[in-house]
Amino acid sequence: MTMPSSSSEMEKSQSVAESTQKVDEIFYNKEYITLGDRTYRRSDLLTALGSDLSNNNSTDAYPKDQSRFRKLGNPVPLGLASFSLSCMTLSLVNANVRGVTNVKLLISLFMFFGGAIELFAGLLCFVTGDTYAMTVFSSFGGFWISWGCINTDQFHSISGYGENSVMLDNAIGFFLAGWTVFTFLMLMCTLKSSWGLFLLLTFLDLTFLMLCIGSFINNNNVKMAGGYFGILSSCCGWYSLYCMVVNDDNSYFSFRATMMPNAPIV
C-alpha cells in the first residue's frame, strides 16, 4: 500500500469532497438555479439536462415541445375507407352490374363521403406530417367532389353540351386523362410501400385509363373494363384499411400488410 506523499494531496482530496457536498445545496427561483457556488439560468440548465425535464418543469402555460407527447390518431384508414367505398359503388355502375347505369343515387356519396371526408382525411395527414397521404387523399377528395358536381343537374355540366355528345365524351376523356397522369405519378411513389397500396394505385390507374379511352372512342365495353379494374382497386383499399385498423386487442384475425421488396423497415 502507498500512503499520500504530501499534505497537499490530502488537502486536494478534502477540497474535492467539500465541492461535492456543495453541489447538494441547490437554490432556485423562477429564472435562476444555483448549484453549489455556481449559478445557471433556469432555461439553459433544463435544456442541457434534456427536453423531457424542461417540459415537465416548465412554468409556461403551453410548453413548446409538448406536441410529440400528444398521441394522434392515424387518418390514413379514414381516407382509405372513404375512397374504397366510393370507388366500389362507382365501379359497379361503370361495369353495368345488374344493369345499373345511372349514378344519380350515388352523387351524395361521392360528394360527402368520397369528397368531403376524404379531403378531411388529407388535411389531417397534414397535421401528422404525412405529405404523401395528404397529397393523395386531398386530391382524390377533390376528384369525388368534382365528379359529383359533373353528374348534378344544377351545374349543367352535361346538359350544357346539348346534342353534341362527341364533344362531351372528349371533354370527359380530357378530365380522366389528367387523373390518369396524376395517379401514375402517385403510383411511382409506392414502389417501396405495401403491396396493397401499390396494387390499389395500379388498378386505379388502369381504371382511369380504360374510362378515358372508352370516353374518347365511345365504347361501353372499354368503360366496363375500367369498372372491373375499379372494383379490384377498391378491394385493395379494403385490404389496406383492414391491415391498418386491426390488431390483437380488437380482433382474433389480425395480420400485417405485406411489404414490397426493399421497403424501409420501421
PDB file of C-alpha atoms in Angstrom:
ATOM      1  CA  MET A   1       0.000   0.000   0.000  1.00  0.00           C
ATOM      2  CA  THR A   2       1.165   3.547  -0.779  1.00  0.00           C
ATOM      3  CA  MET A   3       0.415   6.480   1.515  1.00  0.00           C
ATOM      4  CA  PRO A   4      -0.161  10.051   0.280  1.00  0.00           C
ATOM      5  CA  SER A   5       3.248  11.587  -0.434  1.00  0.00           C
ATOM      6  CA  SER A   6       2.455  15.053   0.880  1.00  0.00           C
ATOM      7  CA  SER A   7      -0.082  17.084   2.758  1.00  0.00           C
ATOM      8  CA  SER A   8      -1.001  18.907  -0.473  1.00  0.00           C
ATOM      9  CA  GLU A   9      -2.615  15.790  -1.893  1.00  0.00           C
ATOM     10  CA  MET A  10      -4.631  15.348   1.271  1.00  0.00           C
ATOM     11  CA  GLU A  11      -5.822  18.957   1.054  1.00  0.00           C
ATOM     12  CA  LYS A  12      -6.742  18.453  -2.606  1.00  0.00           C
ATOM     13  CA  SER A  13      -8.858  15.376  -1.828  1.00  0.00           C
ATOM     14  CA  GLN A  14     -10.500  17.256   1.031  1.00  0.00           C
ATOM     15  CA  SER A  15     -11.378  20.173  -1.261  1.00  0.00           C
ATOM     16  CA  VAL A  16     -12.908  17.761  -3.808  1.00  0.00           C
ATOM     17  CA  ALA A  17     -15.052  16.253  -1.067  1.00  0.00           C
ATOM     18  CA  GLU A  18     -16.141  19.710   0.045  1.00  0.00           C
ATOM     19  CA  SER A  19     -17.025  20.749  -3.530  1.00  0.00           C
ATOM     20  CA  THR A  20     -19.051  17.566  -3.916  1.00  0.00           C
ATOM     21  CA  GLN A  21     -21.015  18.416  -0.825  1.00  0.00           C
ATOM     22  CA  LYS A  22     -21.628  21.930  -2.094  1.00  0.00           C
ATOM     23  CA  VAL A  23     -23.349  20.602  -5.219  1.00  0.00           C
ATOM     24  CA  ASP A  24     -26.030  19.114  -2.984  1.00  0.00           C
ATOM     25  CA  GLU A  25     -27.035  22.636  -1.946  1.00  0.00           C
ATOM     26  CA  ILE A  26     -29.477  23.788  -4.644  1.00  0.00           C
ATOM     27  CA  PHE A  27     -31.134  27.200  -4.633  1.00  0.00           C
ATOM     28  CA  TYR A  28     -33.526  28.305  -7.355  1.00  0.00           C
ATOM     29  CA  ASN A  29     -36.168  30.822  -8.206  1.00  0.00           C
ATOM     30  CA  LYS A  30     -38.241  31.410 -11.324  1.00  0.00           C
ATOM     31  CA  GLU A  31     -35.277  32.387 -13.522  1.00  0.00           C
ATOM     32  CA  TYR A  32     -32.014  31.093 -11.933  1.00  0.00           C
ATOM     33  CA  ILE A  33     -30.756  27.885 -10.312  1.00  0.00           C
ATOM     34  CA  THR A  34     -27.715  27.814  -8.010  1.00  0.00           C
ATOM     35  CA  LEU A  35     -25.711  24.594  -7.693  1.00  0.00           C
ATOM     36  CA  GLY A  36     -23.069  24.962  -5.011  1.00  0.00           C
ATOM     37  CA  ASP A  37     -21.077  28.079  -5.844  1.00  0.00           C
ATOM     38  CA  ARG A  38     -22.289  28.353  -9.469  1.00  0.00           C
ATOM     39  CA  THR A  39     -25.493  29.954 -10.735  1.00  0.00           C
ATOM     40  CA  TYR A  40     -27.192  28.999 -14.028  1.00  0.00           C
ATOM     41  CA  ARG A  41     -30.090  30.356 -15.985  1.00  0.00           C
ATOM     42  CA  ARG A  42     -33.054  28.031 -15.445  1.00  0.00           C
ATOM     43  CA  SER A  43     -33.962  27.585 -19.106  1.00  0.00           C
ATOM     44  CA  ASP A  44     -30.346  26.898 -20.147  1.00  0.00           C
ATOM     45  CA  LEU A  45     -29.825  24.326 -17.434  1.00  0.00           C
ATOM     46  CA  LEU A  46     -33.047  22.464 -18.123  1.00  0.00           C
ATOM     47  CA  THR A  47     -32.278  22.446 -21.849  1.00  0.00           C
ATOM     48  CA  ALA A  48     -28.842  20.972 -21.125  1.00  0.00           C
ATOM     49  CA  LEU A  49     -30.363  18.284 -18.907  1.00  0.00           C
ATOM     50  CA  GLY A  50     -32.868  17.295 -21.604  1.00  0.00           C
ATOM     51  CA  SER A  51     -36.154  18.440 -23.153  1.00  0.00           C
ATOM     52  CA  ASP A  52     -38.150  15.927 -21.079  1.00  0.00           C
ATOM     53  CA  LEU A  53     -37.182  17.673 -17.847  1.00  0.00           C
ATOM     54  CA  SER A  54     -37.724  21.038 -19.462  1.00  0.00           C
ATOM     55  CA  ASN A  55     -41.293  20.148 -20.394  1.00  0.00           C
ATOM     56  CA  ASN A  56     -42.175  18.579 -17.062  1.00  0.00           C
ATOM     57  CA  ASN A  57     -40.920  21.568 -15.018  1.00  0.00           C
ATOM     58  CA  SER A  58     -41.750  24.406 -17.372  1.00  0.00           C
ATOM     59  CA  THR A  59     -43.784  27.256 -15.954  1.00  0.00           C
ATOM     60  CA  ASP A  60     -45.220  28.120 -19.375  1.00  0.00           C
ATOM     61  CA  ALA A  61     -48.938  27.533 -19.848  1.00  0.00           C
ATOM     62  CA  TYR A  62     -48.233  25.905 -23.253  1.00  0.00           C
ATOM     63  CA  PRO A  63     -44.908  24.009 -23.349  1.00  0.00           C
ATOM     64  CA  LYS A  64     -43.097  24.429 -26.629  1.00  0.00           C
ATOM     65  CA  ASP A  65     -42.258  20.774 -27.246  1.00  0.00           C
ATOM     66  CA  GLN A  66     -45.425  19.150 -25.975  1.00  0.00           C
ATOM     67  CA  SER A  67     -46.678  18.014 -29.414  1.00  0.00           C
ATOM     68  CA  ARG A  68     -44.555  14.901 -29.532  1.00  0.00           C
ATOM     69  CA  PHE A  69     -46.177  13.649 -26.336  1.00  0.00           C
ATOM     70  CA  ARG A  70     -49.695  14.089 -27.732  1.00  0.00           C
ATOM     71  CA  LYS A  71     -50.991  10.864 -29.273  1.00  0.00           C
ATOM     72  CA  LEU A  72     -52.738  11.488 -32.596  1.00  0.00           C
ATOM     73  CA  GLY A  73     -54.945   9.074 -34.497  1.00  0.00           C
ATOM     74  CA  ASN A  74     -53.873   7.858 -37.923  1.00  0.00           C
ATOM     75  CA  PRO A  75     -56.132   9.484 -40.574  1.00  0.00           C
ATOM     76  CA  VAL A  76     -54.968   7.174 -43.384  1.00  0.00           C
ATOM     77  CA  PRO A  77     -57.558   4.428 -42.680  1.00  0.00           C
ATOM     78  CA  LEU A  78     -60.321   7.044 -42.856  1.00  0.00           C
ATOM     79  CA  GLY A  79     -59.074   8.137 -46.266  1.00  0.00           C
ATOM     80  CA  LEU A  80     -58.879   4.533 -47.451  1.00  0.00           C
ATOM     81  CA  ALA A  81     -62.420   3.835 -46.215  1.00  0.00           C
ATOM     82  CA  SER A  82     -63.765   6.908 -47.987  1.00  0.00           C
ATOM     83  CA  PHE A  83     -62.014   6.070 -51.243  1.00  0.00           C
ATOM     84  CA  SER A  84     -62.735   2.333 -51.239  1.00  0.00           C
ATOM     85  CA  LEU A  85     -66.472   2.661 -50.672  1.00  0.00           C
ATOM     86  CA  SER A  86     -66.903   5.401 -53.285  1.00  0.00           C
ATOM     87  CA  CYS A  87     -64.712   3.597 -55.818  1.00  0.00           C
ATOM     88  CA  MET A  88     -66.562   0.314 -55.266  1.00  0.00           C
ATOM     89  CA  THR A  89     -70.020   1.770 -55.895  1.00  0.00           C
ATOM     90  CA  LEU A  90     -68.995   3.840 -58.919  1.00  0.00           C
ATOM     91  CA  SER A  91     -67.105   0.912 -60.440  1.00  0.00           C
ATOM     92  CA  LEU A  92     -70.139  -1.358 -60.065  1.00  0.00           C
ATOM     93  CA  VAL A  93     -72.136   1.169 -62.074  1.00  0.00           C
ATOM     94  CA  ASN A  94     -69.357   1.557 -64.671  1.00  0.00           C
ATOM     95  CA  ALA A  95     -69.264  -2.237 -65.040  1.00  0.00           C
ATOM     96  CA  ASN A  96     -73.076  -2.228 -65.541  1.00  0.00           C
ATOM     97  CA  VAL A  97     -73.513  -4.780 -62.757  1.00  0.00           C
ATOM     98  CA  ARG A  98     -77.178  -5.914 -62.590  1.00  0.00           C
ATOM     99  CA  GLY A  99     -77.966  -3.481 -65.394  1.00  0.00           C
ATOM    100  CA  VAL A 100     -77.398  -0.318 -63.317  1.00  0.00           C
ATOM    101  CA  THR A 101     -76.001   2.570 -65.391  1.00  0.00           C
ATOM    102  CA  ASN A 102     -77.398   5.642 -63.582  1.00  0.00           C
ATOM    103  CA  VAL A 103     -75.285   7.178 -60.772  1.00  0.00           C
ATOM    104  CA  LYS A 104     -77.811   9.758 -59.537  1.00  0.00           C
ATOM    105  CA  LEU A 105     -78.406   7.971 -56.236  1.00  0.00           C
ATOM    106  CA  LEU A 106     -74.660   7.854 -55.551  1.00  0.00           C
ATOM    107  CA  ILE A 107     -73.964  11.558 -56.051  1.00  0.00           C
ATOM    108  CA  SER A 108     -74.407  12.296 -52.344  1.00  0.00           C
ATOM    109  CA  LEU A 109     -71.960   9.504 -51.523  1.00  0.00           C
ATOM    110  CA  PHE A 110     -69.395  10.881 -53.970  1.00  0.00           C
ATOM    111  CA  MET A 111     -69.618  14.455 -52.700  1.00  0.00           C
ATOM    112  CA  PHE A 112     -69.870  13.924 -48.954  1.00  0.00           C
ATOM    113  CA  PHE A 113     -68.203  10.640 -48.064  1.00  0.00           C
ATOM    114  CA  GLY A 114     -65.892  10.275 -51.051  1.00  0.00           C
ATOM    115  CA  GLY A 115     -65.235  14.001 -51.310  1.00  0.00           C
ATOM    116  CA  ALA A 116     -65.617  15.858 -48.020  1.00  0.00           C
ATOM    117  CA  ILE A 117     -64.476  13.026 -45.734  1.00  0.00           C
ATOM    118  CA  GLU A 118     -61.502  12.131 -47.901  1.00  0.00           C
ATOM    119  CA  LEU A 119     -60.495  15.777 -48.145  1.00  0.00           C
ATOM    120  CA  PHE A 120     -60.781  15.996 -44.358  1.00  0.00           C
ATOM    121  CA  ALA A 121     -58.560  12.915 -44.004  1.00  0.00           C
ATOM    122  CA  GLY A 122     -55.998  14.549 -46.274  1.00  0.00           C
ATOM    123  CA  LEU A 123     -55.951  17.681 -44.130  1.00  0.00           C
ATOM    124  CA  LEU A 124     -55.451  15.546 -41.022  1.00  0.00           C
ATOM    125  CA  CYS A 125     -52.469  13.926 -42.742  1.00  0.00           C
ATOM    126  CA  PHE A 126     -51.019  17.434 -42.954  1.00  0.00           C
ATOM    127  CA  VAL A 127     -51.243  17.617 -39.160  1.00  0.00           C
ATOM    128  CA  THR A 128     -49.437  14.299 -38.749  1.00  0.00           C
ATOM    129  CA  GLY A 129     -46.730  15.309 -41.233  1.00  0.00           C
ATOM    130  CA  ASP A 130     -47.580  12.709 -43.913  1.00  0.00           C
ATOM    131  CA  THR A 131     -47.025  14.683 -47.110  1.00  0.00           C
ATOM    132  CA  TYR A 132     -47.750  11.806 -49.487  1.00  0.00           C
ATOM    133  CA  ALA A 133     -51.048  10.820 -47.875  1.00  0.00           C
ATOM    134  CA  MET A 134     -52.042  14.482 -47.647  1.00  0.00           C
ATOM    135  CA  THR A 135     -51.475  14.926 -51.383  1.00  0.00           C
ATOM    136  CA  VAL A 136     -53.253  11.728 -52.420  1.00  0.00           C
ATOM    137  CA  PHE A 137     -56.307  11.965 -50.182  1.00  0.00           C
ATOM    138  CA  SER A 138     -56.850  15.695 -50.656  1.00  0.00           C
ATOM    139  CA  SER A 139     -56.526  15.338 -54.429  1.00  0.00           C
ATOM    140  CA  PHE A 140     -58.918  12.412 -54.715  1.00  0.00           C
ATOM    141  CA  GLY A 141     -61.283  14.175 -52.346  1.00  0.00           C
ATOM    142  CA  GLY A 142     -61.356  16.923 -54.943  1.00  0.00           C
ATOM    143  CA  PHE A 143     -61.944  14.316 -57.647  1.00  0.00           C
ATOM    144  CA  TRP A 144     -65.021  12.885 -55.944  1.00  0.00           C
ATOM    145  CA  ILE A 145     -66.485  16.329 -55.345  1.00  0.00           C
ATOM    146  CA  SER A 146     -65.836  17.245 -58.981  1.00  0.00           C
ATOM    147  CA  TRP A 147     -67.345  14.003 -60.261  1.00  0.00           C
ATOM    148  CA  GLY A 148     -70.405  14.554 -58.116  1.00  0.00           C
ATOM    149  CA  CYS A 149     -70.806  18.092 -59.465  1.00  0.00           C
ATOM    150  CA  ILE A 150     -70.441  16.863 -63.054  1.00  0.00           C
ATOM    151  CA  ASN A 151     -73.366  14.496 -62.570  1.00  0.00           C
ATOM    152  CA  THR A 152     -75.502  17.041 -60.723  1.00  0.00           C
ATOM    153  CA  ASP A 153     -78.153  18.672 -62.891  1.00  0.00           C
ATOM    154  CA  GLN A 154     -77.823  22.057 -61.132  1.00  0.00           C
ATOM    155  CA  PHE A 155     -74.302  22.530 -62.524  1.00  0.00           C
ATOM    156  CA  HIS A 156     -75.429  21.832 -66.119  1.00  0.00           C
ATOM    157  CA  SER A 157     -72.093  20.147 -66.770  1.00  0.00           C
ATOM    158  CA  ILE A 158     -73.610  17.512 -69.042  1.00  0.00           C
ATOM    159  CA  SER A 159     -76.720  19.285 -70.325  1.00  0.00           C
ATOM    160  CA  GLY A 160     -74.562  22.259 -71.311  1.00  0.00           C
ATOM    161  CA  TYR A 161     -73.268  20.303 -74.321  1.00  0.00           C
ATOM    162  CA  GLY A 162     -76.774  19.823 -75.674  1.00  0.00           C
ATOM    163  CA  GLU A 163     -76.858  17.330 -78.536  1.00  0.00           C
ATOM    164  CA  ASN A 164     -73.105  17.424 -79.109  1.00  0.00           C
ATOM    165  CA  SER A 165     -72.329  14.103 -77.404  1.00  0.00           C
ATOM    166  CA  VAL A 166     -68.970  13.774 -79.170  1.00  0.00           C
ATOM    167  CA  MET A 167     -67.626  16.938 -77.563  1.00  0.00           C
ATOM    168  CA  LEU A 168     -68.993  15.793 -74.205  1.00  0.00           C
ATOM    169  CA  ASP A 169     -67.190  12.452 -74.499  1.00  0.00           C
ATOM    170  CA  ASN A 170     -63.944  14.183 -75.445  1.00  0.00           C
ATOM    171  CA  ALA A 171     -64.233  16.609 -72.524  1.00  0.00           C
ATOM    172  CA  ILE A 172     -64.777  13.720 -70.111  1.00  0.00           C
ATOM    173  CA  GLY A 173     -61.803  11.986 -71.740  1.00  0.00           C
ATOM    174  CA  PHE A 174     -59.616  15.025 -71.080  1.00  0.00           C
ATOM    175  CA  PHE A 175     -60.784  15.072 -67.454  1.00  0.00           C
ATOM    176  CA  LEU A 176     -59.960  11.391 -66.977  1.00  0.00           C
ATOM    177  CA  ALA A 177     -56.632  11.687 -68.836  1.00  0.00           C
ATOM    178  CA  GLY A 178     -55.415  14.218 -66.297  1.00  0.00           C
ATOM    179  CA  TRP A 179     -56.292  11.880 -63.450  1.00  0.00           C
ATOM    180  CA  THR A 180     -54.533   9.032 -65.239  1.00  0.00           C
ATOM    181  CA  VAL A 181     -51.302  11.026 -65.226  1.00  0.00           C
ATOM    182  CA  PHE A 182     -51.682  12.091 -61.604  1.00  0.00           C
ATOM    183  CA  THR A 183     -52.422   8.543 -60.447  1.00  0.00           C
ATOM    184  CA  PHE A 184     -49.385   7.230 -62.316  1.00  0.00           C
ATOM    185  CA  LEU A 185     -47.129   9.743 -60.556  1.00  0.00           C
ATOM    186  CA  MET A 186     -48.540   8.727 -57.162  1.00  0.00           C
ATOM    187  CA  LEU A 187     -48.112   5.077 -58.160  1.00  0.00           C
ATOM    188  CA  MET A 188     -44.384   5.618 -58.718  1.00  0.00           C
ATOM    189  CA  CYS A 189     -44.135   6.714 -55.069  1.00  0.00           C
ATOM    190  CA  THR A 190     -45.406   3.349 -53.802  1.00  0.00           C
ATOM    191  CA  LEU A 191     -42.645   1.110 -55.189  1.00  0.00           C
ATOM    192  CA  LYS A 192     -41.204   0.703 -51.680  1.00  0.00           C
ATOM    193  CA  SER A 193     -44.523   0.594 -49.884  1.00  0.00           C
ATOM    194  CA  SER A 194     -47.018  -2.206 -49.192  1.00  0.00           C
ATOM    195  CA  TRP A 195     -48.392  -4.451 -51.905  1.00  0.00           C
ATOM    196  CA  GLY A 196     -51.917  -3.357 -51.036  1.00  0.00           C
ATOM    197  CA  LEU A 197     -51.226   0.321 -51.696  1.00  0.00           C
ATOM    198  CA  PHE A 198     -49.178  -0.438 -54.808  1.00  0.00           C
ATOM    199  CA  LEU A 199     -51.915  -2.607 -56.347  1.00  0.00           C
ATOM    200  CA  LEU A 200     -54.596  -0.104 -55.326  1.00  0.00           C
ATOM    201  CA  LEU A 201     -52.998   2.653 -57.385  1.00  0.00           C
ATOM    202  CA  THR A 202     -52.035   0.255 -60.188  1.00  0.00           C
ATOM    203  CA  PHE A 203     -55.633  -0.876 -60.700  1.00  0.00           C
ATOM    204  CA  LEU A 204     -56.877   2.681 -60.200  1.00  0.00           C
ATOM    205  CA  ASP A 205     -54.562   3.977 -62.914  1.00  0.00           C
ATOM    206  CA  LEU A 206     -55.843   1.246 -65.241  1.00  0.00           C
ATOM    207  CA  THR A 207     -59.375   2.272 -64.282  1.00  0.00           C
ATOM    208  CA  PHE A 208     -58.799   5.877 -65.307  1.00  0.00           C
ATOM    209  CA  LEU A 209     -57.023   4.757 -68.468  1.00  0.00           C
ATOM    210  CA  MET A 210     -59.850   2.444 -69.567  1.00  0.00           C
ATOM    211  CA  LEU A 211     -62.513   5.029 -68.781  1.00  0.00           C
ATOM    212  CA  CYS A 212     -60.503   7.665 -70.631  1.00  0.00           C
ATOM    213  CA  ILE A 213     -60.114   5.529 -73.736  1.00  0.00           C
ATOM    214  CA  GLY A 214     -63.741   4.430 -73.540  1.00  0.00           C
ATOM    215  CA  SER A 215     -64.846   8.072 -73.467  1.00  0.00           C
ATOM    216  CA  PHE A 216     -62.691   9.046 -76.440  1.00  0.00           C
ATOM    217  CA  ILE A 217     -63.903   6.179 -78.638  1.00  0.00           C
ATOM    218  CA  ASN A 218     -67.371   5.961 -77.045  1.00  0.00           C
ATOM    219  CA  ASN A 219     -67.034   2.238 -76.364  1.00  0.00           C
ATOM    220  CA  ASN A 220     -69.066   0.893 -73.465  1.00  0.00           C
ATOM    221  CA  ASN A 221     -67.089  -2.367 -73.264  1.00  0.00           C
ATOM    222  CA  VAL A 222     -63.886  -0.457 -72.549  1.00  0.00           C
ATOM    223  CA  LYS A 223     -65.696   1.550 -69.886  1.00  0.00           C
ATOM    224  CA  MET A 224     -66.931  -1.681 -68.341  1.00  0.00           C
ATOM    225  CA  ALA A 225     -63.331  -2.930 -68.231  1.00  0.00           C
ATOM    226  CA  GLY A 226     -62.481   0.234 -66.321  1.00  0.00           C
ATOM    227  CA  GLY A 227     -65.286  -0.578 -63.913  1.00  0.00           C
ATOM    228  CA  TYR A 228     -63.846  -4.030 -63.201  1.00  0.00           C
ATOM    229  CA  PHE A 229     -60.385  -2.582 -62.609  1.00  0.00           C
ATOM    230  CA  GLY A 230     -62.010  -0.113 -60.209  1.00  0.00           C
ATOM    231  CA  ILE A 231     -63.568  -2.975 -58.250  1.00  0.00           C
ATOM    232  CA  LEU A 232     -60.115  -4.562 -57.896  1.00  0.00           C
ATOM    233  CA  SER A 233     -58.691  -1.217 -56.768  1.00  0.00           C
ATOM    234  CA  SER A 234     -61.355  -0.832 -54.085  1.00  0.00           C
ATOM    235  CA  CYS A 235     -60.693  -4.387 -52.841  1.00  0.00           C
ATOM    236  CA  CYS A 236     -57.024  -3.485 -52.388  1.00  0.00           C
ATOM    237  CA  GLY A 237     -58.183  -0.415 -50.485  1.00  0.00           C
ATOM    238  CA  TRP A 238     -60.317  -2.557 -48.169  1.00  0.00           C
ATOM    239  CA  TYR A 239     -57.339  -4.838 -47.571  1.00  0.00           C
ATOM    240  CA  SER A 240     -55.014  -1.938 -46.723  1.00  0.00           C
ATOM    241  CA  LEU A 241     -57.675  -0.387 -44.496  1.00  0.00           C
ATOM    242  CA  TYR A 242     -58.141  -3.596 -42.508  1.00  0.00           C
ATOM    243  CA  CYS A 243     -54.398  -4.052 -42.036  1.00  0.00           C
ATOM    244  CA  MET A 244     -54.139  -0.584 -40.522  1.00  0.00           C
ATOM    245  CA  VAL A 245     -57.001  -0.741 -38.032  1.00  0.00           C
ATOM    246  CA  VAL A 246     -56.906  -4.375 -36.897  1.00  0.00           C
ATOM    247  CA  ASN A 247     -54.717  -5.508 -34.001  1.00  0.00           C
ATOM    248  CA  ASP A 248     -54.557  -8.154 -31.306  1.00  0.00           C
ATOM    249  CA  ASP A 249     -56.697  -6.023 -28.998  1.00  0.00           C
ATOM    250  CA  ASN A 250     -59.749  -5.742 -31.245  1.00  0.00           C
ATOM    251  CA  SER A 251     -59.780  -8.926 -33.335  1.00  0.00           C
ATOM    252  CA  TYR A 252     -58.707 -12.547 -33.483  1.00  0.00           C
ATOM    253  CA  PHE A 253     -57.844 -12.122 -37.174  1.00  0.00           C
ATOM    254  CA  SER A 254     -55.051  -9.575 -37.167  1.00  0.00           C
ATOM    255  CA  PHE A 255     -52.238  -9.551 -39.683  1.00  0.00           C
ATOM    256  CA  ARG A 256     -49.699  -7.139 -41.082  1.00  0.00           C
ATOM    257  CA  ALA A 257     -49.624  -5.686 -44.554  1.00  0.00           C
ATOM    258  CA  THR A 258     -47.244  -7.432 -46.944  1.00  0.00           C
ATOM    259  CA  MET A 259     -44.425  -5.087 -47.881  1.00  0.00           C
ATOM    260  CA  MET A 260     -42.721  -4.864 -51.258  1.00  0.00           C
ATOM    261  CA  PRO A 261     -39.030  -5.770 -51.739  1.00  0.00           C
ATOM    262  CA  ASN A 262     -36.542  -3.187 -50.416  1.00  0.00           C
ATOM    263  CA  ALA A 263     -39.282  -1.468 -48.400  1.00  0.00           C
ATOM    264  CA  PRO A 264     -37.802   0.521 -45.491  1.00  0.00           C
ATOM    265  CA  ILE A 265     -38.081  -1.208 -42.139  1.00  0.00           C
ATOM    266  CA  VAL A 266     -39.706   0.958 -39.486  1.00  0.00           C
TER     267      VAL A 266
END
